[in-house]
Amino acid sequence: METKLVVGNLAEIESECLVVFALDHGDKQKSNAKFALKHAGAEKAAAELMSTGEVTGKLAEAIMLHRPEGLKAKRLLIVGGGKGDKFGHTELRKAAGAALRFLKPKMIKSCAFALPDLSSGAEDAVRAIVEGSFIANFDPDTYRSDRKDLQMKDVTVAAPEGSDKNKLQQSLEQGRIIGESQNFTRELVNEPSNHLTPTMFADRTRKMCESVGLKCEIYGPDKIKEMKMGAFWSVAQGSDEEPRLIVMKYEPQDAPEKPVVGLIGKGITFDTGGISIKPADGMEKMKYDMAGGAAMVGAMRAIGLLKPKVKVISIVCATENMPSGKAQKPGDVQIAMSGKSIEIINTDAEGRLVLADGLHYARTLGCTHLIDAATLTGACVVALGGVNAGIFANDEDIYQHFTKALKRSGEKFWRLPLDAEYFDLIRSNIADIMNTGGRWGGAITAAMFLKEFVEDTPWIHLDIAGTAWNDDNKGWMAKGPSGIAVRSLVEFVKTFERNGA
Ligand code: BES
Ligand code: MN
Ligand code: ZN
């Protein structure tokens, strides 16, 4: 999809469809929706419609007018941005996406957005429109033989006269990079496990790294065993597919020595549960158990292109979790790379095992700040549903830092606790630690397990089990992989550039 910025009179824009945003201002009068910008042309063209009260401004509502009088555009689309006093870049991103998803099935291939007024500024508004457009342009029906090409081809953002074109052009570029990177992650997550084995996952990551100029090292079983990654290997040993340890490095010359941000992802390309096998019902969804790893790959793509002055190392531990004659069994004891011994209680708690070695390895590579993302626990889905992802932190500074990133990304996370008392639940009789902590507080005991492997390094853990896959279509996003965490991870790294370590 091409994106373009124009500055000038909206009435003069020649387009298949001009999109304007309407907000709900809540007065109970007939016409309570107002445009999110002063624009005499559009207001005049839509005056009769607006007076009927049919336009409510409700988020993602879309109403189209043909041949709008006085405008050069062929159509005028009025899209709801929600309540006027709540309208920010998060709502704008969704509203722009809703506009695209309204236009796409009508085979409309180009549109122009009238840049609305946003309290956080025009640059934010441009970025949100472009990100929302890319996110909405993604469809998951890759393998349908009668797949129709519904893609939007051209999106124009039209800024009012007097706007700083250079600045807005930069925001447009940033939005494109971030939106495309989020979709790159979604493509990976969407792939079934036979089309994305650990080997294929690594190959696609390597190609991406080559295209954006990142260093990429990929290791197989021998190196994983040689490095004594006993926790990672214990999961991989049960599969006929070879595991891959993927290491991406972004080390710009002009970056300070510190921080070195470590992005670690769970890359289980299929999770059967292993010997502690999962029930058949819904197991097909476990192809998305590499969504944390894919989020890191997408974030690294964006970082490679945006070039912040911050060192970043990313590690993805990619393997299947399979039952077989070679698979590990409950009761087995494994020695992690850090030297800690782990009693395996349930082979389905495999994500924390691969991450234990990924996190420890990141520390040995010199990472000063760690952040991991993983579809780690069903318990997190029970606790937070599909709205918020879980966030855990062992350090207040890094948590504050991440909160700043969330303000810019618009993604939803909710913090869960890591009190020392929870550690009692994962003490083992035979080893240092057990890989499960029983029924209660399952998302927390999983995080407590990871905490043992980061020691005193500031660290954030994102449990995205409930948010990496949307079961239903949303106005602004197709059902399927969401690409959660990509935008926040990129903003997290960029926040270091702005604020330092
Ligand atoms: N990949 C799953 C977590 C998961 C469950 C993600 C549901 C998305 C939806 C993870 O590997 C797992 O199986 N976790 C177990 C842990 C348990 C055995 C302690 C779980 O949550 O049931
Ligand atoms: Mn599992
Ligand atoms: Zn899993």
Coordinates of C-alpha atoms and ligand atoms in Angstrom, one line a residue:
M1 CA 0.0 0.0 0.0
E2 CA 1.3 3.4 -1.0
T3 CA 1.0 6.3 1.5
K4 CA 1.2 10.0 0.6
L5 CA 0.9 13.3 2.4
V6 CA -0.7 16.3 0.8
V7 CA -1.1 19.8 2.3
G8 CA -3.9 22.0 1.0
N9 CA -7.6 22.6 0.5
L10 CA -9.6 19.5 1.2
A11 CA -12.3 20.5 -1.3
E12 CA -9.7 20.3 -4.1
I13 CA -8.6 16.7 -3.3
E14 CA -9.4 14.3 -6.1
S15 CA -10.0 10.9 -4.6
E16 CA -12.3 7.9 -4.8
C17 CA -13.3 8.8 -1.3
L18 CA -12.5 11.5 1.2
V19 CA -12.7 10.3 4.8
V20 CA -13.7 12.7 7.6
F21 CA -14.1 11.9 11.3
A22 CA -17.2 12.8 13.3
L23 CA -17.3 12.8 17.1
D24 CA -20.1 12.3 19.6
H25 CA -20.5 15.4 21.6
G26 CA -23.2 14.0 23.7
D27 CA -25.7 16.8 23.6
K28 CA -29.1 15.2 23.3
Q29 CA -30.0 17.4 20.4
K30 CA -30.8 15.8 17.0
S31 CA -27.5 16.4 15.5
N32 CA -25.0 15.6 18.3
A33 CA -22.1 14.6 16.1
K34 CA -19.6 17.1 14.9
F35 CA -16.6 16.9 12.6
A36 CA -13.3 16.5 14.2
L37 CA -11.9 19.4 12.1
K38 CA -13.2 22.7 10.8
H39 CA -13.9 22.1 7.2
A40 CA -16.5 24.2 5.5
G41 CA -16.6 22.1 2.4
A42 CA -17.3 18.8 4.0
E43 CA -19.7 20.4 6.5
K44 CA -21.7 21.9 3.6
A45 CA -21.7 18.7 1.6
A46 CA -22.9 16.7 4.6
A47 CA -25.2 19.3 6.2
E48 CA -28.5 17.6 5.4
L49 CA -27.2 14.2 6.5
M50 CA -25.8 15.6 9.7
S51 CA -29.1 17.4 10.5
T52 CA -31.0 14.0 10.5
G53 CA -29.2 12.7 13.5
E54 CA -28.2 9.5 11.6
V55 CA -24.5 10.3 12.2
T56 CA -23.9 9.6 15.9
G57 CA -20.1 9.7 15.9
K58 CA -20.0 6.3 17.6
L59 CA -16.5 4.7 17.3
A60 CA -16.1 2.9 13.9
E61 CA -19.6 3.9 12.6
A62 CA -19.3 4.6 8.8
I63 CA -21.7 6.4 6.6
M64 CA -21.0 7.2 2.9
L65 CA -22.3 9.9 0.7
H66 CA -21.9 9.9 -3.1
R67 CA -21.0 12.9 -5.2
P68 CA -20.6 15.3 -2.3
E69 CA -21.5 18.8 -3.4
G70 CA -18.6 21.2 -3.7
L71 CA -15.9 18.5 -3.2
K72 CA -13.7 17.1 -5.9
A73 CA -13.7 13.7 -4.2
K74 CA -16.2 11.1 -5.6
R75 CA -17.4 10.1 -2.2
L76 CA -17.4 11.4 1.3
L77 CA -17.1 8.9 4.1
I78 CA -18.0 10.0 7.6
V79 CA -16.4 7.8 10.2
G80 CA -17.2 7.9 14.0
G81 CA -14.3 8.6 16.3
G82 CA -16.3 8.1 19.6
K83 CA -16.8 10.6 22.4
G84 CA -15.4 14.0 21.6
D85 CA -13.6 14.4 25.0
K86 CA -11.9 11.0 24.7
F87 CA -10.7 11.3 21.1
G88 CA -7.0 10.6 21.0
H89 CA -4.6 8.7 18.7
T90 CA -5.9 5.3 20.0
E91 CA -9.4 6.1 18.8
L92 CA -8.2 7.7 15.6
R93 CA -6.1 4.6 14.8
K94 CA -9.2 2.4 15.1
A95 CA -11.5 4.9 13.3
A96 CA -9.1 5.1 10.3
G97 CA -8.9 1.3 10.3
A98 CA -12.7 1.1 10.4
A99 CA -12.9 3.4 7.3
L100 CA -10.6 1.1 5.4
R101 CA -12.4 -2.0 6.3
F102 CA -15.7 -0.3 5.2
L103 CA -14.2 0.6 1.9
K104 CA -12.3 -2.5 1.0
P105 CA -15.2 -4.9 0.3
K106 CA -16.6 -2.2 -2.1
M107 CA -13.4 -2.6 -4.1
I108 CA -12.5 1.0 -3.5
K109 CA -8.7 1.1 -4.0
S110 CA -7.8 4.6 -2.8
C111 CA -8.9 7.1 -0.3
A112 CA -7.8 10.3 1.4
F113 CA -8.1 11.1 5.1
A114 CA -8.8 14.6 6.3
L115 CA -6.4 15.0 9.2
P116 CA -8.4 15.7 12.3
D117 CA -7.5 18.0 15.2
L118 CA -5.9 16.0 18.0
S119 CA -4.8 17.4 21.3
S120 CA -1.5 15.4 21.1
G121 CA -0.7 17.1 17.8
A122 CA -0.8 16.6 14.1
E123 CA 2.3 14.3 13.9
D124 CA 0.5 11.8 16.3
A125 CA -2.6 12.0 14.1
V126 CA -0.7 11.2 10.9
R127 CA 1.0 8.3 12.5
A128 CA -2.3 6.9 13.9
I129 CA -4.1 7.1 10.6
V130 CA -1.3 5.4 8.7
E131 CA -0.8 2.7 11.4
G132 CA -4.6 2.1 11.5
S133 CA -4.7 1.8 7.7
F134 CA -2.0 -0.8 7.5
I135 CA -3.5 -2.8 10.3
A136 CA -6.9 -2.8 8.6
N137 CA -5.4 -3.8 5.3
F138 CA -4.4 -7.2 6.6
D139 CA -6.5 -10.2 5.8
P140 CA -5.7 -13.7 7.1
D141 CA -7.2 -15.8 4.3
T142 CA -3.8 -16.5 2.8
Y143 CA -4.6 -20.1 1.7
R144 CA -8.1 -19.6 0.2
S145 CA -8.0 -20.5 -3.5
D146 CA -10.8 -18.0 -4.3
R147 CA -9.1 -15.2 -2.3
K148 CA -10.2 -11.8 -3.6
D149 CA -7.7 -9.0 -3.7
L150 CA -9.4 -6.5 -1.4
Q151 CA -6.3 -4.6 -0.6
M152 CA -6.4 -0.8 -0.4
K153 CA -3.7 0.5 -2.8
D154 CA -3.3 4.2 -1.9
V155 CA -3.9 6.1 1.2
T156 CA -3.5 9.8 1.3
V157 CA -3.4 11.9 4.4
A158 CA -4.6 15.4 3.7
A159 CA -3.3 18.1 6.2
P160 CA -4.7 21.6 6.3
E161 CA -2.9 24.5 4.8
G162 CA 0.0 25.8 6.8
S163 CA 1.0 22.4 8.2
D164 CA 4.7 21.5 8.5
K165 CA 5.0 19.2 5.6
N166 CA 8.4 17.8 6.4
K167 CA 7.5 16.9 10.0
L168 CA 4.3 15.2 8.9
Q169 CA 6.0 13.4 6.1
Q170 CA 8.4 11.9 8.8
S171 CA 5.4 10.8 10.9
L172 CA 3.9 9.2 7.8
E173 CA 7.1 7.2 7.2
Q174 CA 7.2 6.1 10.8
G175 CA 3.6 5.0 10.8
R176 CA 4.2 3.0 7.6
I177 CA 7.2 1.2 9.1
I178 CA 5.4 0.4 12.3
G179 CA 2.2 -0.7 10.6
E180 CA 4.0 -2.9 8.0
S181 CA 6.1 -4.4 10.8
Q182 CA 3.0 -5.2 12.9
N183 CA 1.6 -6.9 9.8
F184 CA 4.9 -8.8 9.2
T185 CA 4.4 -10.3 12.7
R186 CA 0.8 -11.1 11.9
E187 CA 1.8 -13.0 8.7
L188 CA 4.2 -15.1 10.7
V189 CA 1.6 -15.8 13.5
N190 CA -1.0 -16.7 10.9
E191 CA 1.1 -19.4 9.3
P192 CA 0.1 -23.0 10.2
S193 CA 2.8 -25.1 11.9
N194 CA 3.5 -27.1 8.7
H195 CA 4.2 -23.8 6.9
L196 CA 6.3 -22.4 9.7
T197 CA 8.5 -24.9 11.3
P198 CA 11.3 -23.5 13.6
T199 CA 13.6 -23.8 10.5
M200 CA 11.3 -21.8 8.3
F201 CA 10.7 -19.3 11.1
A202 CA 14.4 -18.7 11.3
D203 CA 14.8 -18.5 7.5
R204 CA 12.1 -15.9 7.2
T205 CA 13.7 -14.0 10.0
R206 CA 17.1 -14.1 8.3
K207 CA 15.6 -12.8 5.1
M208 CA 13.9 -9.9 6.9
C209 CA 17.2 -9.1 8.7
E210 CA 19.1 -9.0 5.4
S211 CA 16.5 -6.7 3.9
V212 CA 16.7 -4.1 6.7
G213 CA 20.4 -4.5 7.4
L214 CA 20.3 -6.3 10.8
K215 CA 22.9 -8.9 11.9
C216 CA 21.3 -12.3 12.3
E217 CA 22.8 -15.5 13.7
I218 CA 20.9 -18.8 13.7
Y219 CA 21.8 -21.9 15.7
G220 CA 20.6 -25.5 15.6
P221 CA 20.6 -28.4 18.0
D222 CA 24.4 -28.8 18.3
K223 CA 25.0 -25.2 19.4
I224 CA 21.9 -25.3 21.8
K225 CA 23.3 -28.4 23.5
E226 CA 26.9 -27.0 23.4
M227 CA 25.8 -23.9 25.2
K228 CA 24.1 -26.1 27.8
M229 CA 20.6 -24.7 27.2
G230 CA 19.1 -27.7 29.0
A231 CA 15.7 -26.0 29.5
F232 CA 15.3 -25.0 25.9
W233 CA 16.6 -28.4 24.7
S234 CA 14.2 -30.3 27.0
V235 CA 11.3 -29.0 25.0
A236 CA 13.0 -29.4 21.6
Q237 CA 14.2 -33.0 22.2
G238 CA 10.7 -34.4 21.7
S239 CA 10.2 -33.1 18.1
D240 CA 11.5 -34.4 14.8
E241 CA 11.7 -30.8 13.7
E242 CA 15.0 -29.2 14.6
P243 CA 14.9 -26.2 17.0
R244 CA 16.4 -22.8 16.1
L245 CA 17.9 -20.2 18.3
I246 CA 17.5 -16.9 16.5
V247 CA 19.7 -14.0 17.5
M248 CA 19.2 -10.6 15.9
K249 CA 21.5 -7.7 16.6
Y250 CA 21.0 -4.0 16.0
E251 CA 24.2 -2.2 17.1
P252 CA 24.4 1.3 15.6
Q253 CA 27.8 3.1 15.7
D254 CA 26.3 6.2 17.2
A255 CA 24.5 4.5 20.1
P256 CA 25.7 4.9 23.7
E257 CA 27.3 1.8 25.3
K258 CA 24.3 1.4 27.5
P259 CA 21.5 0.5 27.6
V260 CA 21.6 -2.7 25.6
V261 CA 17.9 -3.7 25.3
G262 CA 17.2 -7.4 25.1
L263 CA 14.0 -8.6 23.4
I264 CA 13.3 -12.2 24.1
G265 CA 10.4 -14.1 22.4
K266 CA 8.7 -17.5 22.9
G267 CA 8.7 -19.2 19.6
I268 CA 6.8 -22.4 20.0
T269 CA 5.7 -23.1 16.4
F270 CA 3.2 -25.6 17.7
D271 CA 2.3 -26.5 21.3
T272 CA 0.7 -30.0 21.7
G273 CA 1.5 -29.9 25.4
G274 CA 4.0 -32.7 24.9
I275 CA 3.5 -35.8 27.1
S276 CA 1.1 -33.7 29.2
I277 CA -0.9 -33.5 26.0
K278 CA -3.6 -30.9 25.5
P279 CA -7.2 -31.9 24.6
A280 CA -8.0 -32.0 20.9
D281 CA -10.7 -29.3 21.1
G282 CA -9.1 -26.0 20.1
M283 CA -5.6 -27.4 19.8
E284 CA -5.3 -26.1 16.2
K285 CA -5.0 -22.6 17.7
M286 CA -1.6 -23.5 19.2
K287 CA 0.1 -22.6 16.0
Y288 CA 0.1 -19.1 17.4
D289 CA 2.3 -20.1 20.3
M290 CA 5.1 -18.3 18.6
A291 CA 3.4 -14.9 18.7
G292 CA 5.8 -13.6 21.3
G293 CA 8.8 -14.5 19.1
A294 CA 7.1 -13.1 16.0
A295 CA 6.4 -9.8 17.9
M296 CA 10.2 -9.6 18.5
V297 CA 10.9 -10.2 14.8
G298 CA 8.4 -7.5 13.7
A299 CA 9.7 -5.1 16.3
M300 CA 13.3 -5.7 15.1
R301 CA 12.2 -5.0 11.5
A302 CA 10.8 -1.7 12.6
I303 CA 13.9 -0.9 14.7
G304 CA 16.2 -1.7 11.7
L305 CA 14.3 0.7 9.6
L306 CA 13.7 3.5 12.1
K307 CA 17.3 3.4 13.3
P308 CA 17.0 4.7 16.9
K309 CA 20.4 5.3 18.7
V310 CA 19.9 2.4 21.0
K311 CA 21.6 -1.0 21.0
V312 CA 19.1 -3.9 20.8
I313 CA 19.6 -7.6 20.8
S314 CA 16.7 -10.0 20.2
I315 CA 16.6 -13.7 20.9
V316 CA 13.8 -16.0 19.8
C317 CA 13.8 -19.6 21.0
A318 CA 11.9 -21.5 18.3
T319 CA 10.8 -25.2 18.7
E320 CA 7.8 -27.4 18.6
N321 CA 6.5 -29.0 21.8
M322 CA 5.7 -32.6 20.8
P323 CA 5.0 -35.9 22.5
S324 CA 7.3 -38.7 21.3
G325 CA 9.6 -41.5 22.4
K326 CA 12.3 -38.8 22.8
A327 CA 10.1 -36.3 24.6
Q328 CA 10.8 -35.2 28.2
K329 CA 8.4 -36.6 30.9
P330 CA 6.8 -35.2 34.0
G331 CA 9.2 -35.8 36.9
D332 CA 12.3 -35.3 34.7
V333 CA 14.9 -32.9 36.0
Q334 CA 16.6 -30.5 33.6
I335 CA 19.6 -28.2 34.1
A336 CA 19.1 -24.7 32.6
M337 CA 21.9 -22.7 31.0
S338 CA 22.2 -20.7 34.2
G339 CA 22.9 -23.9 36.2
K340 CA 19.5 -23.9 38.0
S341 CA 17.8 -27.3 38.2
I342 CA 14.2 -27.6 37.1
E343 CA 11.8 -30.3 38.0
I344 CA 9.3 -30.8 35.1
I345 CA 5.8 -31.2 36.6
N346 CA 3.9 -30.6 33.4
T347 CA 5.5 -30.7 29.9
D348 CA 2.8 -28.2 28.7
A349 CA 4.5 -25.5 30.7
E350 CA 7.2 -25.3 28.0
G351 CA 7.2 -21.6 27.2
R352 CA 8.9 -20.7 30.5
L353 CA 11.5 -23.4 29.8
V354 CA 12.6 -22.0 26.5
L355 CA 12.5 -18.4 27.9
A356 CA 14.6 -19.3 30.9
D357 CA 17.5 -20.1 28.6
G358 CA 16.7 -17.2 26.3
L359 CA 16.7 -14.7 29.1
H360 CA 19.9 -16.0 30.7
Y361 CA 21.6 -16.0 27.3
A362 CA 20.6 -12.4 26.7
R363 CA 22.3 -11.5 30.0
T364 CA 25.5 -13.3 28.9
L365 CA 25.4 -11.2 25.7
G366 CA 25.4 -8.0 27.8
C367 CA 21.8 -6.9 27.8
T368 CA 21.2 -4.4 30.6
H369 CA 17.4 -4.3 30.2
L370 CA 15.2 -7.3 29.3
I371 CA 11.7 -7.6 28.0
D372 CA 10.1 -10.8 26.9
A373 CA 6.8 -11.6 25.2
A374 CA 5.1 -14.9 25.3
T375 CA 1.7 -16.6 24.9
L376 CA 2.6 -18.0 28.2
T377 CA -0.5 -19.0 30.2
G378 CA -4.2 -19.8 29.9
A379 CA -4.4 -18.4 33.4
C380 CA -3.6 -14.9 32.0
V381 CA -6.5 -15.3 29.6
V382 CA -8.8 -16.2 32.5
A383 CA -7.6 -13.2 34.4
L384 CA -7.7 -10.5 31.7
G385 CA -9.6 -12.0 28.8
G386 CA -8.9 -10.7 25.4
V387 CA -8.8 -7.0 26.3
N388 CA -5.6 -6.4 28.3
A389 CA -2.4 -8.3 28.0
G390 CA -0.5 -9.1 31.3
I391 CA 2.6 -7.2 32.3
F392 CA 5.0 -8.1 35.0
A393 CA 8.1 -6.1 36.1
N394 CA 10.8 -6.7 38.7
D395 CA 11.9 -3.0 38.7
E396 CA 9.8 0.2 39.0
D397 CA 12.0 2.3 36.6
I398 CA 11.7 -0.1 33.7
Y399 CA 7.9 -0.4 34.4
Q400 CA 7.5 3.4 34.2
H401 CA 9.6 3.4 31.1
F402 CA 7.2 0.8 29.5
T403 CA 4.2 2.8 30.6
K404 CA 5.5 5.8 28.6
A405 CA 5.8 3.5 25.6
L406 CA 2.2 2.3 26.1
K407 CA 1.0 5.9 26.0
R408 CA 2.4 6.2 22.5
S409 CA 1.5 2.7 21.2
G410 CA -2.1 2.7 22.4
E411 CA -1.9 -1.0 23.3
K412 CA -3.6 -2.3 26.5
F413 CA -1.6 -4.0 29.2
W414 CA -2.5 -4.5 32.9
R415 CA 0.1 -5.1 35.6
L416 CA 0.0 -8.2 37.7
P417 CA 2.1 -8.8 40.9
L418 CA 5.3 -10.6 41.6
D419 CA 5.3 -10.8 45.5
A420 CA 8.0 -13.1 46.9
E421 CA 5.3 -15.2 48.6
Y422 CA 4.3 -16.7 45.2
F423 CA 7.7 -18.3 44.9
D424 CA 6.7 -20.8 47.6
L425 CA 4.3 -22.3 45.0
I426 CA 7.2 -23.3 42.7
R427 CA 9.7 -24.7 45.2
S428 CA 10.7 -28.3 44.3
N429 CA 11.5 -31.2 46.7
I430 CA 14.2 -32.5 44.3
A431 CA 15.5 -29.5 42.4
D432 CA 15.8 -25.7 42.6
I433 CA 12.4 -25.0 41.1
M434 CA 9.4 -26.7 39.5
N435 CA 8.0 -25.6 36.2
T436 CA 4.4 -25.3 37.4
G437 CA 2.9 -23.9 40.5
G438 CA -0.6 -25.5 40.6
R439 CA -4.0 -24.1 39.8
W440 CA -4.0 -20.7 41.5
G441 CA -2.3 -17.6 40.2
G442 CA -1.0 -19.5 37.1
A443 CA 0.1 -16.4 35.2
I444 CA 2.0 -15.1 38.2
T445 CA 3.8 -18.4 39.1
A446 CA 4.9 -18.6 35.4
A447 CA 6.3 -15.1 35.7
M448 CA 7.9 -16.0 39.1
F449 CA 9.6 -18.9 37.3
L450 CA 11.1 -16.5 34.6
K451 CA 12.2 -14.1 37.3
E452 CA 14.6 -16.7 38.6
F453 CA 16.5 -16.4 35.4
V454 CA 16.8 -12.6 35.1
E455 CA 18.3 -12.2 38.5
D456 CA 18.9 -8.5 39.2
T457 CA 18.6 -7.3 35.6
P458 CA 15.6 -4.9 35.1
W459 CA 13.0 -6.9 33.3
I460 CA 9.5 -6.9 31.9
H461 CA 7.4 -9.9 31.0
L462 CA 4.4 -9.6 28.7
D463 CA 1.9 -12.5 28.8
I464 CA 0.1 -12.1 25.5
A465 CA -1.8 -15.4 25.5
G466 CA -5.2 -13.7 25.5
T467 CA -4.5 -10.8 23.1
A468 CA -2.3 -12.3 20.3
W469 CA -5.3 -13.8 18.5
N470 CA -8.6 -12.2 18.0
D471 CA -11.5 -14.7 17.8
D472 CA -13.8 -12.1 16.3
N473 CA -13.6 -9.4 13.7
K474 CA -13.4 -5.9 15.0
G475 CA -14.4 -2.9 13.0
W476 CA -10.8 -1.9 12.5
M477 CA -9.1 -5.3 12.4
A478 CA -9.8 -8.7 10.9
K479 CA -10.1 -11.7 13.2
G480 CA -6.9 -13.8 13.6
P481 CA -3.4 -12.7 14.6
S482 CA -3.3 -9.2 16.2
G483 CA 0.4 -8.3 16.2
I484 CA 0.1 -7.3 19.8
A485 CA 3.2 -5.9 21.5
V486 CA 5.0 -4.9 18.3
R487 CA 4.2 -1.2 18.6
S488 CA 4.9 -1.1 22.3
L489 CA 8.2 -2.8 21.9
V490 CA 9.3 -0.3 19.3
E491 CA 8.2 2.6 21.4
F492 CA 9.9 1.0 24.4
V493 CA 13.2 1.1 22.5
K494 CA 12.6 4.6 21.2
T495 CA 11.8 5.8 24.8
F496 CA 15.4 4.9 25.7
E497 CA 16.6 7.2 22.8
R498 CA 14.5 10.0 24.2
N499 CA 15.1 9.5 27.9
G500 CA 18.3 7.4 28.3
A501 CA 18.6 4.3 30.4
Ligands
BES1 N1 0.8 -21.9 25.1 C1 0.2 -22.3 26.4 C2 -0.6 -21.1 27.0 C3 -1.8 -20.7 26.3 C4 -3.0 -21.3 26.7 C5 -1.8 -19.8 25.3 C6 -4.2 -20.9 26.1 C7 -3.0 -19.4 24.7 C8 -4.2 -20.0 25.1 C9 1.3 -22.7 27.4 O1 2.4 -23.3 26.9 C10 0.6 -23.6 28.3 O2 0.2 -24.7 27.8 N2 0.4 -23.3 29.5 C11 -0.2 -24.1 30.5 C12 0.6 -24.0 31.8 C13 0.1 -25.0 32.8 C14 0.5 -26.4 32.3 C15 0.8 -24.7 34.1 C16 -1.6 -23.5 30.7 O3 -1.7 -22.3 30.8 O4 -2.5 -24.3 30.8
MN2 MN 2.1 -25.4 26.7
ZN3 ZN 2.9 -22.9 25.0

